[in-house]
Amino acid sequence: MIGNFARWRSFWAAASLIWLAGVAGPAAAQAPALAPLDPPQAVRVAYVPILKFATVYVAESRGLFKKYGLDVKLDTVKSGTEAIAFLDKGSVDVGGISIVASLWAAWNRGLDIRVIAPGALDPMKDGPTKFIVRKDLIDSGAVKTVADLKGRRIGGAGGPGSGAEYFISKALETAKLTIRDVQLMNIGNADLPAAIETKSVDAVLLSSPYSDQILKAGTGTLLMQDITPGLMTVAFVGSGKFVKERPEAAQRFVLAMAEAARLMQGPDYLSQPNIDAYMKYTASTVEGLRTGSPAVYDPNVAIPVDGLADLERVHRENGRTEYDKPLDMAKVVDTRFVTKAIELLGKAPTN
């Protein structure tokens, strides 16, 4: 224990000196020249193979984990729920997961995992999630604003506690309505265009390509977009064992992720090394990558704690949790690794 503490203290001392030396010059935006851990430390990561976790693919493929003395192994899982089970057992160190309603109850009961870095964020403008109303209701004047949806049937994938319910709830809040003021219908994304066409629903919440299908067919009209700009619905979480017993490895993991995010900004998002990384760890195609709308990868890897608290609030107020008081975000988030990473790297400009 004493030896671990000494190594940890030496790491911070050396890192702080490097940061202070470079903060005044151009090197402040570059990664600090930290010596790799010797011997390298193994870190096991469970992830769902989607692009929202792309920072970990880039960090691994471009040698950033190795640079900081980490031997990272990426294991695919079918769902975030599976990853959480592995994290809870301590058989993996980090998981890429979606923040779903059931997690709040688990955290409230003492689930020992913490958000240590963000996944992709929703764009600030022209985001993929759209709230679409049947065109005939718009044309007749029956629906002019969100307020006119009171009592109407709204389709979304996932049902109670889902991401769709959260987005619909946030849209309804703009008209001082709640999810209880509408009829929420659980319909798969692929079936939502038909539901609009057959008039079995009045409005839908969905993303591309299904939203594009409705708008192109002329059966629906866009009512609202960019409902929650900058929202984080996926995150990298560390097991309690990992962040408590190996904080030096956790710190370097987050540092590599921050450096990866900086290699994914603007046109660099589709640089060949990055495309190779995306292709290696997901089922993406080059055409899909080049024509699709990229997600947002914050170069400062900030964890939007206020956004997480809002997610929890909406799920709680919708009755999707087993408790009724706000959850302490200290049970959910550990920001110390992100904070130190940005101290070391310097803060990057954002658009």
Coordinates of C-alpha atoms in Angstrom, one line a residue:
M1 CA 0.0 0.0 0.0
I2 CA 2.8 2.4 0.9
G3 CA 4.6 1.6 -2.3
N4 CA 1.5 2.3 -4.4
F5 CA 1.0 5.6 -2.6
A6 CA 4.6 6.6 -3.3
R7 CA 4.4 5.8 -7.0
W8 CA 1.1 7.7 -7.2
R9 CA 2.6 10.7 -5.5
S10 CA 5.6 10.7 -7.7
F11 CA 3.4 10.5 -10.8
W12 CA 1.5 13.6 -9.8
A13 CA 4.6 15.5 -8.9
A14 CA 6.3 14.7 -12.3
A15 CA 3.1 15.4 -14.2
S16 CA 2.5 18.7 -12.5
L17 CA 6.1 19.9 -13.3
I18 CA 5.6 18.9 -17.0
W19 CA 2.3 20.7 -17.2
L20 CA 3.7 23.9 -15.6
A21 CA 6.7 23.9 -17.9
G22 CA 4.5 23.6 -21.0
V23 CA 1.5 25.6 -20.2
A24 CA 2.9 28.9 -21.6
G25 CA 3.8 27.6 -25.0
P26 CA 2.4 25.6 -27.9
A27 CA 3.3 22.3 -26.2
A28 CA 0.4 23.0 -23.8
A29 CA -2.0 21.5 -26.3
Q30 CA 0.1 18.4 -26.7
A31 CA 0.2 15.3 -24.5
P32 CA 2.7 15.5 -21.7
A33 CA 5.8 13.4 -22.0
L34 CA 4.9 11.0 -19.2
A35 CA 7.1 7.9 -19.0
P36 CA 5.1 4.7 -19.6
L37 CA 4.2 2.6 -16.7
D38 CA 6.8 -0.1 -16.2
P39 CA 5.7 -2.8 -16.3
P40 CA 2.7 -2.0 -18.3
Q41 CA -0.7 -2.4 -16.6
A42 CA -3.4 -4.5 -18.1
V43 CA -6.8 -2.8 -18.5
R44 CA -9.8 -4.7 -19.8
V45 CA -12.6 -2.8 -21.5
A46 CA -16.1 -4.1 -22.4
Y47 CA -17.9 -2.2 -25.1
V48 CA -20.9 -2.3 -27.4
P49 CA -19.5 -1.9 -31.0
I50 CA -21.0 1.4 -31.9
L51 CA -19.4 4.7 -33.0
K52 CA -20.5 6.5 -29.8
F53 CA -17.5 4.8 -28.1
A54 CA -15.1 5.7 -30.9
T55 CA -12.5 7.5 -28.7
V56 CA -11.5 4.1 -27.2
Y57 CA -11.0 2.6 -30.7
V58 CA -8.8 5.5 -31.7
A59 CA -6.8 5.5 -28.5
E60 CA -6.1 1.8 -28.9
S61 CA -5.5 1.7 -32.7
R62 CA -3.2 4.7 -32.6
G63 CA -1.1 3.5 -29.7
L64 CA -2.1 6.1 -27.1
F65 CA -2.8 3.5 -24.4
K66 CA 0.6 1.9 -25.1
K67 CA 2.2 5.3 -24.9
Y68 CA 1.1 5.7 -21.3
G69 CA 2.1 2.2 -20.3
L70 CA -1.3 0.5 -20.6
D71 CA -2.0 -2.9 -22.1
V72 CA -5.6 -2.5 -23.1
K73 CA -7.8 -5.3 -24.3
L74 CA -11.2 -4.5 -25.9
D75 CA -14.0 -7.1 -25.5
T76 CA -17.3 -6.7 -27.3
V77 CA -20.6 -7.3 -25.4
K78 CA -24.1 -7.4 -26.7
S79 CA -25.4 -4.7 -24.4
G80 CA -24.5 -2.2 -21.7
T81 CA -26.4 -4.4 -19.2
E82 CA -23.9 -7.2 -19.9
A83 CA -21.0 -4.8 -19.5
I84 CA -22.4 -3.6 -16.1
A85 CA -22.6 -7.2 -14.9
F86 CA -18.9 -7.7 -15.7
L87 CA -18.0 -4.4 -14.1
D88 CA -19.9 -5.2 -10.9
K89 CA -18.0 -8.5 -10.6
G90 CA -14.7 -6.8 -11.3
S91 CA -13.9 -9.0 -14.3
V92 CA -13.5 -5.9 -16.5
D93 CA -12.1 -2.5 -15.5
V94 CA -13.9 -0.1 -17.9
G95 CA -17.2 -0.4 -19.7
G96 CA -18.8 1.6 -22.5
I97 CA -22.5 1.7 -21.6
S98 CA -25.7 3.6 -22.2
I99 CA -27.2 5.5 -19.3
V100 CA -30.6 3.9 -19.0
A101 CA -33.3 4.2 -16.3
S102 CA -32.5 1.0 -14.5
L103 CA -29.0 2.3 -13.7
W104 CA -30.3 5.0 -11.4
A105 CA -31.9 2.4 -9.1
A106 CA -28.7 0.4 -9.2
W107 CA -26.6 3.4 -8.2
N108 CA -29.1 4.2 -5.5
R109 CA -28.7 0.7 -4.1
G110 CA -24.9 1.0 -4.1
L111 CA -23.7 -0.2 -7.5
D112 CA -20.0 0.5 -7.4
I113 CA -19.2 1.8 -10.8
R114 CA -18.4 5.5 -11.7
V115 CA -18.6 7.5 -14.9
I116 CA -14.9 8.4 -15.6
A117 CA -15.1 9.8 -19.2
P118 CA -17.9 10.7 -21.7
G119 CA -18.9 8.8 -24.8
A120 CA -20.1 10.8 -27.8
L121 CA -22.4 13.7 -27.2
D122 CA -25.5 14.8 -29.1
P123 CA -24.6 17.6 -31.6
M124 CA -25.4 21.2 -30.5
K125 CA -27.1 21.9 -33.8
D126 CA -28.8 19.7 -36.5
G127 CA -28.8 16.7 -34.2
P128 CA -30.1 13.3 -35.5
T129 CA -33.1 13.0 -33.1
K130 CA -36.3 14.5 -34.5
F131 CA -39.9 15.0 -33.2
I132 CA -42.2 14.6 -36.2
V133 CA -46.0 15.1 -36.4
R134 CA -48.3 13.7 -39.0
K135 CA -48.5 16.1 -41.9
D136 CA -52.3 16.0 -42.1
L137 CA -52.5 17.3 -38.5
I138 CA -50.2 20.2 -39.3
D139 CA -52.1 21.0 -42.5
S140 CA -55.5 21.0 -40.8
G141 CA -54.2 23.2 -38.0
A142 CA -55.0 20.6 -35.3
V143 CA -51.4 20.6 -34.2
K144 CA -49.4 23.8 -34.4
T145 CA -47.1 23.5 -31.4
V146 CA -46.0 20.9 -28.8
A147 CA -48.8 22.0 -26.6
D148 CA -51.3 20.6 -29.1
L149 CA -50.0 17.1 -28.5
K150 CA -51.8 16.8 -25.2
G151 CA -53.8 13.6 -25.1
R152 CA -52.4 12.4 -28.4
R153 CA -50.6 9.2 -29.3
I154 CA -46.8 9.5 -29.6
G155 CA -44.6 6.6 -30.8
G156 CA -41.1 5.9 -29.7
A157 CA -38.8 2.9 -29.5
G158 CA -38.2 1.4 -26.0
G159 CA -41.3 2.4 -24.0
P160 CA -41.1 3.4 -20.3
G161 CA -37.7 4.5 -19.1
S162 CA -36.2 4.5 -22.6
G163 CA -34.1 7.1 -24.3
A164 CA -37.1 7.9 -26.5
E165 CA -39.2 8.6 -23.5
Y166 CA -36.6 11.0 -22.1
F167 CA -36.5 12.9 -25.4
I168 CA -40.3 13.1 -25.6
S169 CA -40.5 14.2 -22.0
K170 CA -38.0 17.0 -22.7
A171 CA -39.9 18.1 -25.7
L172 CA -43.2 18.1 -23.7
E173 CA -41.6 20.2 -21.0
T174 CA -41.3 23.1 -23.4
A175 CA -45.1 23.3 -23.3
K176 CA -45.4 22.5 -19.6
L177 CA -46.6 19.0 -20.3
T178 CA -45.4 15.7 -18.9
I179 CA -45.3 12.1 -20.3
R180 CA -48.6 11.5 -18.4
D181 CA -50.3 14.1 -20.7
V182 CA -49.8 11.9 -23.8
Q183 CA -50.2 8.3 -24.8
L184 CA -46.7 6.8 -25.2
M185 CA -46.6 3.9 -27.6
N186 CA -43.7 1.5 -27.7
I187 CA -43.0 1.0 -31.4
G188 CA -39.7 -0.2 -33.0
N189 CA -37.8 2.5 -35.0
A190 CA -38.2 0.6 -38.3
D191 CA -42.0 0.5 -37.8
L192 CA -42.5 4.2 -37.0
P193 CA -42.7 5.4 -40.6
A194 CA -45.6 3.0 -41.2
A195 CA -47.3 4.0 -38.0
I196 CA -47.3 7.6 -39.2
E197 CA -48.5 6.6 -42.7
T198 CA -51.4 4.5 -41.3
K199 CA -52.3 7.2 -38.8
S200 CA -52.0 4.8 -35.8
V201 CA -49.9 7.5 -34.1
D202 CA -50.1 11.3 -34.2
A203 CA -46.3 12.0 -33.7
V204 CA -43.1 10.1 -33.4
L205 CA -39.6 10.5 -31.9
L206 CA -36.9 8.9 -34.0
S207 CA -33.6 9.4 -35.8
S208 CA -32.1 8.9 -39.3
P209 CA -32.6 7.0 -41.5
Y210 CA -36.2 6.5 -40.4
S211 CA -36.9 10.2 -39.8
D212 CA -35.5 10.9 -43.3
Q213 CA -37.9 8.2 -44.7
I214 CA -41.0 10.0 -43.2
L215 CA -39.9 13.5 -44.3
K216 CA -39.1 12.3 -47.8
A217 CA -42.5 10.5 -48.1
G218 CA -44.3 13.7 -47.1
T219 CA -46.3 11.9 -44.4
G220 CA -44.8 13.8 -41.5
T221 CA -43.6 17.3 -40.7
L222 CA -40.7 18.2 -38.4
L223 CA -42.0 19.8 -35.2
M224 CA -38.9 19.9 -33.1
Q225 CA -35.2 19.2 -33.3
D226 CA -32.1 19.7 -31.1
I227 CA -34.2 18.9 -28.0
T228 CA -31.2 18.2 -25.8
P229 CA -28.1 19.6 -27.4
G230 CA -24.9 18.3 -25.9
L231 CA -26.6 15.4 -24.1
M232 CA -24.5 12.4 -23.0
T233 CA -26.4 9.2 -23.2
V234 CA -23.4 6.9 -23.3
A235 CA -20.3 6.9 -21.1
F236 CA -17.2 5.1 -20.0
V237 CA -17.5 3.8 -16.5
G238 CA -14.8 2.3 -14.3
S239 CA -15.4 -0.4 -11.8
G240 CA -15.0 0.6 -8.2
K241 CA -12.1 -1.8 -7.9
F242 CA -10.3 -0.1 -10.8
V243 CA -10.7 3.5 -9.8
K244 CA -10.0 2.8 -6.1
E245 CA -7.1 0.3 -6.3
R246 CA -5.5 1.4 -9.6
P247 CA -6.0 5.2 -9.8
E248 CA -2.8 5.7 -11.8
A249 CA -3.9 3.3 -14.5
A250 CA -7.4 5.0 -14.5
Q251 CA -5.8 8.4 -14.9
R252 CA -3.7 7.3 -17.8
F253 CA -6.6 5.6 -19.5
V254 CA -8.6 8.9 -19.4
L255 CA -5.5 10.9 -20.5
A256 CA -5.2 8.6 -23.6
M257 CA -8.9 9.1 -24.3
A258 CA -8.6 12.8 -24.1
E259 CA -5.7 12.8 -26.6
A260 CA -7.7 10.5 -28.9
A261 CA -10.7 12.9 -28.8
R262 CA -8.3 15.7 -30.0
L263 CA -7.3 13.6 -33.0
M264 CA -11.0 13.3 -34.0
Q265 CA -11.9 17.0 -34.4
G266 CA -13.2 18.6 -37.6
P267 CA -11.8 17.0 -40.8
D268 CA -9.5 14.8 -38.8
Y269 CA -12.5 12.8 -37.8
L270 CA -12.3 11.0 -41.1
S271 CA -8.5 10.8 -41.3
Q272 CA -7.4 7.4 -42.5
P273 CA -5.9 6.2 -39.2
N274 CA -9.3 7.0 -37.5
I275 CA -11.3 5.3 -40.2
D276 CA -9.2 2.3 -39.8
A277 CA -9.9 2.3 -36.0
Y278 CA -13.7 2.7 -36.6
M279 CA -13.7 -0.1 -39.1
K280 CA -11.7 -2.4 -36.8
Y281 CA -14.1 -2.2 -33.9
T282 CA -17.5 -1.7 -35.4
A283 CA -19.5 -2.9 -38.4
S284 CA -19.2 0.6 -40.1
T285 CA -18.6 1.0 -43.8
V286 CA -16.4 3.6 -45.3
E287 CA -19.4 5.0 -47.3
G288 CA -21.5 5.1 -44.1
L289 CA -18.7 7.0 -42.2
R290 CA -18.3 9.5 -45.0
T291 CA -22.0 10.2 -45.6
G292 CA -23.3 9.9 -42.0
S293 CA -23.5 12.7 -39.5
P294 CA -20.6 12.4 -37.0
A295 CA -21.2 12.5 -33.3
V296 CA -19.5 15.0 -31.1
Y297 CA -16.4 14.0 -29.2
D298 CA -15.5 16.7 -26.7
P299 CA -11.7 17.4 -26.9
N300 CA -11.8 18.3 -23.2
V301 CA -13.7 15.1 -22.4
A302 CA -15.9 17.0 -19.9
I303 CA -18.5 14.9 -18.1
P304 CA -21.8 16.8 -18.3
V305 CA -22.8 16.2 -14.7
D306 CA -25.8 18.6 -15.0
G307 CA -27.1 16.7 -18.0
L308 CA -26.8 13.4 -16.1
A309 CA -28.7 14.9 -13.2
D310 CA -31.4 16.0 -15.6
L311 CA -31.6 12.5 -17.1
E312 CA -32.1 11.1 -13.6
R313 CA -34.7 13.8 -12.7
V314 CA -36.8 13.0 -15.8
H315 CA -36.7 9.3 -15.2
R316 CA -37.5 9.8 -11.5
E317 CA -40.4 12.2 -12.2
N318 CA -41.8 9.8 -14.8
G319 CA -41.9 7.1 -12.1
R320 CA -39.2 5.0 -13.6
T321 CA -37.1 4.7 -10.4
E322 CA -37.8 3.0 -7.0
Y323 CA -36.9 6.2 -5.0
D324 CA -38.4 9.7 -5.1
K325 CA -35.5 12.0 -4.0
P326 CA -32.7 13.3 -6.2
L327 CA -29.8 10.9 -6.5
D328 CA -26.4 12.2 -5.2
M329 CA -24.3 12.4 -8.4
A330 CA -21.2 11.4 -6.3
K331 CA -22.6 7.9 -6.5
V332 CA -22.5 8.2 -10.3
V333 CA -19.6 10.3 -11.4
D334 CA -15.8 10.6 -10.6
T335 CA -14.5 13.7 -12.4
R336 CA -11.0 13.7 -10.9
F337 CA -9.4 11.9 -13.8
V338 CA -10.8 14.2 -16.5
T339 CA -9.9 17.2 -14.4
K340 CA -6.3 16.1 -14.2
A341 CA -6.1 15.1 -17.8
I342 CA -7.0 18.6 -18.9
E343 CA -4.6 20.1 -16.5
L344 CA -1.9 18.1 -18.1
L345 CA -2.9 18.6 -21.8
G346 CA -4.1 22.1 -21.5
K347 CA -7.7 23.1 -22.4
A348 CA -8.5 22.7 -26.1
P349 CA -10.7 25.3 -28.0
T350 CA -14.2 24.1 -28.8
N351 CA -16.6 25.2 -31.5

